[in-house]
């Protein structure tokens, strides 16, 4: 009798997930919910959750609700590999969206590819993530494009003639700067000097004193919001006059929280245009602010878009991995995202998109210009 | 010239912070010969308490007393319930206790304050003194000024008071000091409270100086304080202060002249290795009489 009860319970437990599976589409998601990138990870999760809400309010995918299964990758490569195994083997998701940086995303990409699970990197910019992988896509802006657009904007919009580079010593910091270093001379900008700093540095005063002496028109500074906040604040304390040009790493409400007034006048290249006329962008910005009482950043928008792209592909092509991958690869001028339109995916699975440039006014990003030059924005 | 002066001020501000954090640990080592790793945890506690007081009252003036009282209490409790039980064991045991305490404190702060930097912005951060191209910010004046005042206080306390005399006597020879009526357990507790209060002030100053407080801001300090201590000659308060300022200036000028050819903390460790080779008793050390 006991055995029978145990068997019955076991059968019930085993059948429950199957029953749930029948009428929902499971999409996996991972982001750094703890660790040094936690502010971004939390924001990405909010973006992805909002996307799922929108999709389900809109009737789900062909009548089936979308269920998001998410895990914390702790911004560690080894953790994101464990997450990948969990999502593939025990959760059996249809596709996975990464709301994480390059390192965890790059470590997980080959696993998803080998197991034929479509995978979208939303903010991981490393070029190797989608390279030669049929099931891996990248809607993040490739790093050097930030540099190219930054140089174009410095010359065309800010009329700068000279620049100093302040480079964060990691993949992201040096890759974005490569684009600027190559493109700046072509736009007549003289690069006076280049300084490096390690990730996590807090005191930029000694370098900024030197930069003040170099007296450039613009300071190209690569970094994440913590570094960016210290750079902006200490530059203002020391009376640096150059306009600071940053990238999407600055694009976080934490940047304003940590640096306050010193952020005004900072210019960044990113993917979320706050002044966008696209209905989805406006709906996203309004709803995000309504739910969280904080302005959405590019990380939230990117994760939101990753979910929508995955859902759209499943909607048009069904749940077979090959069909989903084909549907994503063939998307053209996709407007149904917050950072859109997504113009096209190239052979490697990397998206081409317009690059909005934002300037900080009253501690908020506002539109400055948009780069649509194919020479600059094609990966 | 402007750049040189600015670097001098930047280096002095860093040195002030290093000195305030390191004094407490040096005093503990001087008296008990314990490497008090959890001291870095006390420093973070000060920063967080200061931030809390600032958020509640809206004034940085309340941040300092909150950090001083909270950290002094924490220092006393650490001594009374942790180190006192193991102070007569081999040095390795208090060290392990310290490491364990530090890890636990780090995780507790992360749970309480969250894993990211929290703004500690006061209204005066962007004001300062401008002389041509030479800028000194209010923050730098605040850090250097408070450190100078506190260092004078420490010096008076150690050299001019009866408690200071008892402290020096206990540091030189604990048993003899006890023999002539110094209550050593009382001295040890006081010592922990005093050093911890200084670390708490350092925490608030660092929070204000960078406009941010982070639960993991003590991680580098858990080992970097050793460098300052060794540079200053283990347990020597004056030497520690001099070493702290030298290190702050060395870091600033090396980075200004050659950039980060080495990470900031590597500079500290190279200084330590050089000092160990060239002047093994620290910057204030005298050759031992043979």
XYZ file of C-alpha atoms in Angstrom:
669
model
C 0.000 0.000 0.000
C 2.793 2.418 1.000
C 4.576 1.701 -2.231
C 1.463 2.451 -4.193
C 1.056 5.835 -2.484
C 4.690 6.703 -3.128
C 4.323 5.658 -6.747
C 1.166 7.696 -7.127
C 2.818 10.774 -5.612
C 5.845 10.317 -7.834
C 3.676 9.993 -10.907
C 1.781 13.136 -9.937
C 4.992 15.126 -9.406
C 6.431 13.924 -12.704
C 3.270 14.682 -14.634
C 2.769 18.204 -13.258
C 5.492 19.873 -15.306
C 4.356 17.956 -18.386
C 0.810 19.192 -17.908
C 2.091 22.743 -17.508
C 4.269 22.352 -20.588
C 1.345 21.511 -22.800
C 0.025 25.036 -23.152
C 3.012 27.266 -22.598
C 6.160 28.164 -24.495
C 9.226 28.165 -22.271
C 11.944 30.698 -23.011
C 15.110 30.691 -20.914
C 16.878 33.816 -19.653
C 20.022 34.518 -17.672
C 21.555 37.703 -16.287
C 23.976 38.680 -13.499
C 21.451 39.167 -10.686
C 24.259 39.238 -8.100
C 27.928 40.217 -8.315
C 29.475 43.455 -9.518
C 27.144 43.790 -12.536
C 24.000 43.198 -10.471
C 22.429 46.587 -11.226
C 22.530 45.759 -14.929
C 21.356 42.198 -14.334
C 18.335 43.316 -12.321
C 17.471 45.858 -14.987
C 17.792 43.247 -17.750
C 15.470 40.924 -15.831
C 12.873 43.679 -15.508
C 13.095 44.312 -19.251
C 12.671 40.631 -20.092
C 9.744 40.288 -17.673
C 8.044 43.289 -19.243
C 8.458 41.715 -22.690
C 6.806 38.497 -21.485
C 3.975 40.571 -19.999
C 3.463 42.375 -23.322
C 3.562 39.129 -25.322
C 1.049 37.383 -23.056
C -1.259 40.421 -22.922
C -1.171 40.292 -26.699
C -2.448 36.705 -26.728
C 0.867 34.886 -26.242
C 2.439 32.887 -29.047
C -0.348 31.497 -31.238
C -2.608 31.211 -28.202
C 0.015 29.704 -25.886
C 1.329 31.699 -22.948
C 5.051 32.428 -22.752
C 6.749 31.311 -19.526
C 10.186 32.692 -18.790
C 12.629 30.519 -16.838
C 15.478 32.609 -15.509
C 18.694 32.066 -13.558
C 21.454 34.182 -12.060
C 24.799 33.733 -13.861
C 26.677 35.808 -11.232
C 28.641 37.393 -14.134
C 30.817 34.251 -14.120
C 31.605 32.058 -17.117
C 31.457 28.824 -15.109
C 28.077 29.711 -13.650
C 26.554 30.526 -17.044
C 27.675 27.092 -18.286
C 25.790 25.458 -15.393
C 22.765 27.632 -16.183
C 22.936 26.541 -19.832
C 22.863 22.870 -18.808
C 19.900 23.478 -16.504
C 17.929 25.372 -19.138
C 18.598 22.803 -21.844
C 18.401 19.546 -19.899
C 15.913 20.065 -17.105
C 13.810 23.042 -18.192
C 13.843 22.038 -21.878
C 13.350 25.587 -23.095
C 12.604 26.426 -26.731
C 15.110 29.255 -26.904
C 17.319 31.300 -24.565
C 17.978 35.026 -24.251
C 21.107 36.312 -22.523
C 20.849 39.560 -20.550
C 24.476 39.250 -19.527
C 27.890 40.640 -20.452
C 30.299 39.087 -22.940
C 32.170 36.748 -20.609
C 29.230 34.612 -19.396
C 27.510 34.792 -22.780
C 30.618 33.727 -24.661
C 31.110 30.732 -22.369
C 27.512 29.549 -22.815
C 27.160 30.161 -26.579
C 28.905 26.948 -27.773
C 26.726 24.823 -25.463
C 23.486 26.241 -26.843
C 24.844 25.899 -30.363
C 25.842 22.244 -29.910
C 22.445 21.432 -28.411
C 20.639 23.339 -31.169
C 18.917 25.760 -28.818
C 18.474 29.224 -30.399
C 20.334 31.793 -28.278
C 20.277 35.594 -28.470
C 22.962 37.788 -26.910
C 21.429 41.172 -26.073
C 24.269 43.116 -24.445
C 27.263 40.767 -24.809
C 29.197 42.478 -27.601
C 32.138 40.140 -28.130
C 32.397 39.215 -31.855
C 33.156 35.558 -31.050
C 29.762 34.977 -29.415
C 27.836 34.297 -32.672
C 30.814 33.474 -34.885
C 30.327 30.285 -36.946
C 27.374 29.287 -34.807
C 24.086 28.612 -36.585
C 21.892 28.959 -33.500
C 23.504 31.989 -31.849
C 22.524 35.592 -32.650
C 23.622 38.984 -31.435
C 21.358 42.003 -31.209
C 23.944 43.862 -29.122
C 25.856 46.650 -30.860
C 29.304 45.358 -31.825
C 31.929 47.201 -29.765
C 33.945 48.979 -32.520
C 30.736 50.542 -33.884
C 30.499 52.627 -30.704
C 33.961 54.010 -31.404
C 33.237 54.717 -35.073
C 29.973 56.492 -34.306
C 31.628 58.316 -31.401
C 34.318 59.698 -33.730
C 31.732 60.661 -36.385
C 29.589 62.417 -33.800
C 32.580 64.209 -32.195
C 33.552 65.661 -35.575
C 30.114 66.302 -37.101
C 28.052 67.322 -34.060
C 30.582 68.558 -31.504
C 33.041 69.955 -34.142
C 35.949 68.546 -32.148
C 39.499 68.787 -33.475
C 41.381 66.930 -30.746
C 40.747 64.015 -28.426
C 42.342 62.145 -25.539
C 41.490 58.464 -25.021
C 40.897 57.011 -21.563
C 40.682 53.265 -22.043
C 39.356 50.636 -19.648
C 41.704 47.666 -19.770
C 39.314 44.855 -20.715
C 37.701 43.377 -23.859
C 34.887 45.903 -23.945
C 36.978 48.975 -23.155
C 39.651 48.279 -25.730
C 37.270 47.039 -28.477
C 35.084 50.170 -28.384
C 38.196 52.343 -28.407
C 39.624 50.528 -31.469
C 36.757 51.927 -33.547
C 37.398 55.460 -32.324
C 41.149 55.264 -32.826
C 40.757 54.158 -36.454
C 37.937 56.510 -37.403
C 38.923 59.730 -35.577
C 41.825 60.731 -37.908
C 39.533 60.203 -40.929
C 37.250 62.880 -39.506
C 40.145 65.228 -38.830
C 40.369 64.587 -35.079
C 43.864 64.601 -33.672
C 44.388 62.018 -30.917
C 46.688 63.725 -28.452
C 47.240 60.957 -25.908
C 45.964 57.644 -24.693
C 45.729 56.489 -21.074
C 44.751 53.047 -19.786
C 43.154 52.159 -16.484
C 42.186 48.827 -14.891
C 38.560 47.763 -14.439
C 37.315 48.724 -10.969
C 39.565 51.788 -10.564
C 38.016 54.478 -8.391
C 40.532 57.277 -8.418
C 41.082 58.943 -11.799
C 42.337 62.218 -10.397
C 45.985 61.770 -11.339
C 45.123 60.870 -14.962
C 42.525 63.615 -15.215
C 45.079 66.195 -14.038
C 47.281 65.117 -16.947
C 44.350 65.218 -19.366
C 43.500 68.737 -18.242
C 47.045 69.639 -19.222
C 46.658 67.970 -22.642
C 43.566 70.175 -23.124
C 41.588 68.140 -25.705
C 38.184 69.119 -27.159
C 36.714 65.745 -26.267
C 37.633 62.983 -23.817
C 36.766 59.545 -25.199
C 36.390 57.459 -22.041
C 35.428 53.790 -22.185
C 33.974 52.230 -19.071
C 30.950 50.920 -17.182
C 28.706 53.128 -15.090
C 30.767 52.870 -11.885
C 33.955 54.023 -13.597
C 32.023 56.494 -15.739
C 30.439 58.078 -12.646
C 33.859 58.577 -11.010
C 35.352 59.946 -14.249
C 32.514 62.443 -14.736
C 32.558 63.533 -11.102
C 36.317 63.860 -10.717
C 36.637 65.597 -14.117
C 34.200 68.226 -12.902
C 35.999 68.578 -9.552
C 39.264 69.197 -11.399
C 37.686 71.620 -13.849
C 38.193 69.587 -17.054
C 36.520 71.386 -19.955
C 36.521 68.613 -22.584
C 33.200 66.961 -23.454
C 33.180 63.383 -22.199
C 32.099 60.811 -24.804
C 30.998 57.461 -23.434
C 29.221 54.359 -24.688
C 26.394 52.087 -23.645
C 28.366 51.125 -20.520
C 27.301 54.495 -19.076
C 23.647 53.819 -19.859
C 22.271 53.048 -16.385
C 20.262 55.008 -13.799
C 23.158 54.227 -11.425
C 25.322 56.610 -13.480
C 23.084 59.520 -12.436
C 22.661 58.255 -8.896
C 26.423 58.078 -8.356
C 27.564 61.184 -10.232
C 24.572 63.533 -9.971
C 25.006 66.927 -11.609
C 28.438 66.049 -12.959
C 26.741 63.882 -15.612
C 25.208 66.865 -17.423
C 26.744 67.357 -20.857
C 28.135 63.820 -21.125
C 27.436 62.304 -24.570
C 27.046 58.565 -25.201
C 26.441 56.138 -28.060
C 23.897 53.459 -27.178
C 20.941 51.586 -28.686
C 17.955 53.049 -26.827
C 16.821 56.395 -28.229
C 14.849 58.194 -25.503
C 13.265 60.440 -28.101
C 12.285 57.579 -30.413
C 9.009 57.945 -32.330
C 8.574 54.147 -32.569
C 5.340 53.096 -30.829
C 6.999 50.078 -29.180
C 9.824 52.250 -27.784
C 7.345 54.725 -26.321
C 5.171 51.972 -24.883
C 8.232 50.307 -23.364
C 9.639 53.511 -21.821
C 6.261 54.528 -20.375
C 5.336 51.124 -18.968
C 8.798 50.489 -17.518
C 8.727 53.816 -15.705
C 5.200 53.185 -14.484
C 6.128 49.810 -12.978
C 9.515 50.613 -11.499
C 9.523 54.403 -10.956
C 12.926 54.584 -12.595
C 13.773 55.364 -16.229
C 14.550 52.317 -18.379
C 18.168 51.893 -19.463
C 19.666 50.245 -22.536
C 20.193 46.967 -20.704
C 16.491 46.649 -19.916
C 15.588 47.658 -23.477
C 18.022 45.133 -24.966
C 16.750 42.222 -22.868
C 13.191 43.302 -23.652
C 14.027 43.246 -27.367
C 15.790 39.880 -27.148
C 12.624 38.324 -25.721
C 10.465 39.936 -28.394
C 12.741 38.788 -31.214
C 12.708 35.218 -29.867
C 8.921 35.257 -29.419
C 8.377 36.713 -32.879
C 10.541 34.002 -34.459
C 8.653 31.254 -32.596
C 5.359 32.824 -33.617
C 6.235 32.823 -37.303
C 8.212 29.569 -37.501
C 6.996 27.245 -34.726
C 9.104 25.610 -32.028
C 11.617 23.612 -34.113
C 15.130 24.970 -33.464
C 16.129 25.083 -37.131
C 13.005 26.996 -38.074
C 13.467 29.496 -35.232
C 17.093 30.105 -36.186
C 16.109 30.579 -39.824
C 13.300 32.983 -38.883
C 15.642 35.139 -36.768
C 18.297 35.177 -39.489
C 15.774 36.308 -42.080
C 14.252 39.174 -40.057
C 14.329 42.455 -41.959
C 13.416 45.946 -40.694
C 11.834 44.481 -37.586
C 9.990 47.381 -35.909
C 8.398 45.522 -32.999
C 11.218 46.316 -30.545
C 12.189 49.195 -28.248
C 15.584 49.864 -29.853
C 14.403 49.332 -33.405
C 14.274 48.962 -36.195
C 16.510 45.905 -36.452
C 17.571 46.293 -40.087
C 18.943 42.812 -40.876
C 21.099 39.980 -39.528
C 24.344 39.250 -41.369
C 25.721 35.786 -42.187
C 27.258 35.502 -38.704
C 23.979 36.341 -36.983
C 24.855 39.909 -35.981
C 22.223 42.610 -36.303
C 22.670 45.906 -38.147
C 20.826 48.862 -36.595
C 20.903 52.658 -36.425
C 22.956 54.051 -33.527
C 21.334 56.809 -31.465
C 23.567 59.332 -29.700
C 22.280 60.708 -26.389
C 23.323 63.729 -24.355
C 22.691 64.132 -20.616
C 20.435 67.038 -19.703
C 19.167 67.489 -16.137
C 20.470 64.040 -15.213
C 18.591 62.184 -17.974
C 19.535 60.977 -21.428
C 17.975 62.918 -24.314
C 18.362 62.502 -28.092
C 21.262 64.325 -29.697
C 21.522 62.671 -33.125
C 21.232 59.277 -34.841
C 23.890 57.663 -37.009
C 22.479 55.954 -40.102
C 25.651 55.828 -42.208
C 26.004 52.198 -43.401
C 29.807 52.552 -43.495
C 29.799 53.147 -39.741
C 26.972 50.969 -38.451
C 27.560 47.741 -40.402
C 29.308 45.209 -38.136
C 53.077 73.079 -12.064
C 49.290 72.884 -11.671
C 49.421 69.172 -12.462
C 52.185 68.612 -9.915
C 50.275 70.410 -7.169
C 47.067 68.578 -8.005
C 48.892 65.264 -7.822
C 50.365 66.301 -4.494
C 46.878 66.972 -3.132
C 45.456 63.762 -4.649
C 48.319 61.741 -3.171
C 47.948 63.382 0.227
C 44.215 62.654 0.255
C 44.853 58.990 -0.563
C 47.587 58.873 2.077
C 45.205 60.347 4.665
C 42.686 57.595 3.976
C 45.367 54.892 4.100
C 46.675 56.277 7.400
C 43.289 56.385 9.124
C 42.456 52.822 8.109
C 45.863 51.421 9.010
C 46.357 52.993 12.444
C 43.757 50.770 14.123
C 45.293 47.609 12.771
C 48.807 48.756 13.697
C 47.705 49.532 17.250
C 46.175 46.088 17.602
C 49.302 44.467 16.257
C 51.535 46.573 18.468
C 49.644 45.525 21.565
C 48.405 41.992 20.956
C 50.569 40.825 18.029
C 47.351 39.864 16.260
C 46.794 40.453 12.540
C 43.296 41.913 12.784
C 41.984 41.200 9.253
C 38.401 41.960 10.262
C 39.487 45.573 10.703
C 38.647 46.151 7.014
C 35.147 44.936 7.816
C 34.866 47.532 10.601
C 35.852 50.196 8.077
C 33.008 49.170 5.723
C 30.626 49.137 8.689
C 31.587 52.751 9.378
C 30.875 53.735 5.775
C 27.477 52.029 5.796
C 26.496 53.449 9.198
C 27.569 56.911 8.106
C 25.492 56.585 4.963
C 22.500 55.421 6.978
C 22.806 58.347 9.382
C 23.202 60.722 6.434
C 20.099 59.310 4.734
C 18.064 59.556 7.933
C 19.106 63.059 8.943
C 20.164 64.612 5.624
C 23.365 65.986 7.148
C 26.910 64.662 6.916
C 27.575 66.039 10.395
C 25.618 63.124 11.846
C 27.428 60.583 9.708
C 30.668 60.908 11.676
C 29.374 60.386 15.240
C 27.220 57.479 14.031
C 30.257 55.795 12.471
C 32.465 56.526 15.495
C 30.000 55.131 18.040
C 28.936 52.160 15.927
C 32.458 51.129 15.005
C 33.836 51.606 18.524
C 31.086 49.311 19.781
C 31.754 46.810 17.040
C 35.492 46.923 17.760
C 34.824 46.266 21.425
C 32.449 43.390 20.701
C 34.922 41.856 18.250
C 37.567 41.940 20.937
C 35.366 40.842 23.831
C 33.664 37.915 22.131
C 36.170 36.883 19.485
C 39.801 37.847 19.948
C 39.843 37.720 23.757
C 39.101 34.016 23.635
C 42.060 33.335 21.378
C 44.547 36.080 22.250
C 46.903 33.695 24.002
C 46.842 31.067 21.245
C 49.385 30.838 18.441
C 49.188 33.879 16.082
C 47.653 31.736 13.328
C 44.457 31.170 15.299
C 43.444 34.820 15.783
C 44.343 35.341 12.120
C 41.920 32.625 11.042
C 39.256 34.035 13.377
C 39.809 37.426 11.747
C 39.496 36.053 8.224
C 36.311 34.232 9.152
C 34.837 37.343 10.746
C 35.773 39.442 7.725
C 34.091 37.024 5.303
C 30.947 36.861 7.418
C 30.811 40.650 7.713
C 31.255 41.093 3.950
C 28.315 38.798 3.229
C 26.174 40.409 5.914
C 26.786 43.854 4.371
C 25.918 42.540 0.926
C 22.650 41.133 2.227
C 21.825 44.369 4.040
C 22.972 46.952 1.504
C 22.744 45.093 -1.802
C 25.544 44.141 -4.177
C 26.065 47.524 -5.833
C 27.444 50.954 -5.065
C 25.104 53.293 -3.230
C 25.335 57.029 -3.706
C 26.779 59.023 -0.794
C 26.514 62.450 -2.351
C 26.515 65.587 -0.268
C 25.802 69.012 -1.712
C 29.342 70.367 -1.438
C 31.128 67.697 -3.508
C 31.502 69.884 -6.581
C 32.675 73.019 -4.806
C 36.298 73.792 -4.211
C 39.183 76.206 -4.481
C 40.293 77.275 -7.961
C 43.622 79.035 -8.590
C 44.100 79.307 -12.343
C 44.262 75.719 -13.572
C 44.823 74.365 -10.080
C 41.699 72.883 -8.486
C 41.290 71.547 -4.956
C 37.867 70.104 -4.251
C 35.982 70.431 -1.005
C 36.220 66.659 -0.652
C 40.001 66.761 -0.722
C 40.098 69.530 1.873
C 37.686 67.535 4.022
C 39.723 64.318 3.818
C 43.139 65.884 4.338
C 41.894 68.238 7.057
C 40.043 65.641 9.115
C 42.912 63.188 8.835
C 45.394 65.811 10.026
C 43.188 66.691 13.003
C 42.698 63.047 13.926
C 46.383 62.256 13.613
C 47.198 65.070 16.031
C 44.591 63.592 18.374
C 46.161 60.142 18.109
C 49.605 61.565 18.764
C 48.394 63.452 21.860
C 46.555 60.404 23.071
C 49.503 58.059 22.698
C 52.211 60.427 23.919
C 50.596 62.815 26.377
C 47.996 60.858 28.345
C 48.223 58.280 31.085
C 46.225 55.841 28.970
C 48.736 56.343 26.179
C 51.574 55.629 28.575
C 49.861 52.438 29.724
C 49.293 51.518 26.087
C 52.962 51.995 25.241
C 54.005 50.059 28.304
C 51.710 47.152 27.376
C 53.026 47.220 23.803
C 56.624 47.043 25.003
C 56.143 44.310 27.532
C 52.740 43.034 28.438
C 53.740 41.058 31.490
C 55.793 43.793 33.120
C 53.005 46.295 32.426
C 50.537 43.978 34.130
C 52.998 43.572 36.978
C 52.978 47.304 37.690
C 49.171 47.486 37.680
C 48.096 48.074 34.067
C 44.783 46.327 33.448
C 45.725 44.790 30.136
C 42.293 43.448 29.136
C 40.896 46.930 29.683
C 43.739 48.367 27.578
C 43.093 45.879 24.786
C 39.384 46.671 24.666
C 40.060 50.395 24.617
C 42.633 49.874 21.920
C 40.131 48.042 19.699
C 37.508 50.716 20.268
C 39.857 53.549 19.405
C 41.280 51.943 16.257
C 37.827 50.898 15.084
C 36.445 54.403 15.563
C 39.242 55.746 13.342
C 38.450 53.114 10.707
C 34.792 54.132 10.887
C 35.704 57.762 10.209
C 37.897 56.583 7.327
C 34.888 54.685 5.934
C 32.713 57.796 5.985
C 35.486 59.894 4.437
C 36.033 57.375 1.616
C 32.282 57.271 1.003
C 32.162 61.053 0.734
C 35.378 61.288 -1.271
C 34.112 58.956 -4.010
C 30.439 59.776 -3.473
C 29.664 56.079 -3.170
C 29.640 53.236 -0.659
C 29.873 49.596 -1.634
C 29.488 46.484 0.513
C 32.725 45.074 -0.936
C 34.828 48.224 -0.507
C 36.827 46.527 2.250
C 38.094 43.655 0.132
C 41.245 45.361 -1.088
C 41.855 46.762 2.375
C 41.868 43.400 4.074
C 45.326 42.832 2.590
C 46.498 46.300 1.600
C 46.658 47.395 5.233
C 49.405 44.782 5.706
C 51.504 46.603 3.158
C 51.142 49.886 5.011
C 51.893 48.128 8.308
C 54.997 46.403 6.999
C 56.203 49.596 5.346
C 55.794 51.396 8.634
C 57.535 48.691 10.669
C 54.957 46.353 12.201
C 53.222 47.942 15.162
C 54.868 51.369 14.846
C 52.151 54.042 14.694
C 54.327 56.939 13.495
C 55.961 54.727 10.888
C 52.546 53.575 9.669
C 51.352 57.136 9.190
C 54.492 58.100 7.263
C 54.259 54.920 5.168
C 50.590 55.622 4.367
C 51.358 59.083 3.018
C 54.405 57.858 1.099
C 52.314 55.123 -0.486
C 49.494 57.499 -1.447
C 51.970 59.895 -3.055
C 53.951 57.099 -4.753
C 50.798 55.611 -6.307
C 49.596 58.979 -7.545
C 52.876 60.125 -9.061
C 53.714 56.736 -10.600
C 50.284 56.559 -12.263
C 50.529 60.165 -13.390
C 53.980 59.684 -14.931
C 53.804 56.171 -16.360
C 50.130 55.258 -16.294
C 48.909 51.893 -15.072
C 51.819 49.810 -16.290
C 51.029 48.009 -13.034
C 47.713 47.893 -11.196
C 47.517 50.329 -8.285
C 47.775 47.632 -5.640
C 50.795 46.053 -7.299
C 52.666 49.324 -6.723
C 51.962 48.952 -3.013
C 53.274 45.410 -2.933
C 56.411 46.315 -4.888
C 57.072 49.095 -2.384
C 56.660 46.526 0.377
C 59.115 44.105 -1.231
C 61.664 46.879 -1.762
C 61.339 48.004 1.836
C 61.706 44.436 3.091
C 64.926 44.073 1.095
C 66.433 47.482 1.784
C 65.108 48.470 5.216
C 63.593 45.367 6.819
C 62.411 47.223 9.931
C 60.226 49.653 7.971
C 60.663 53.287 6.996
C 61.118 54.288 10.634
C 63.080 51.193 11.570
C 66.454 51.278 13.284
C 69.052 48.610 12.789
C 68.929 46.127 15.623
C 71.881 46.398 17.983
C 73.831 43.162 17.963
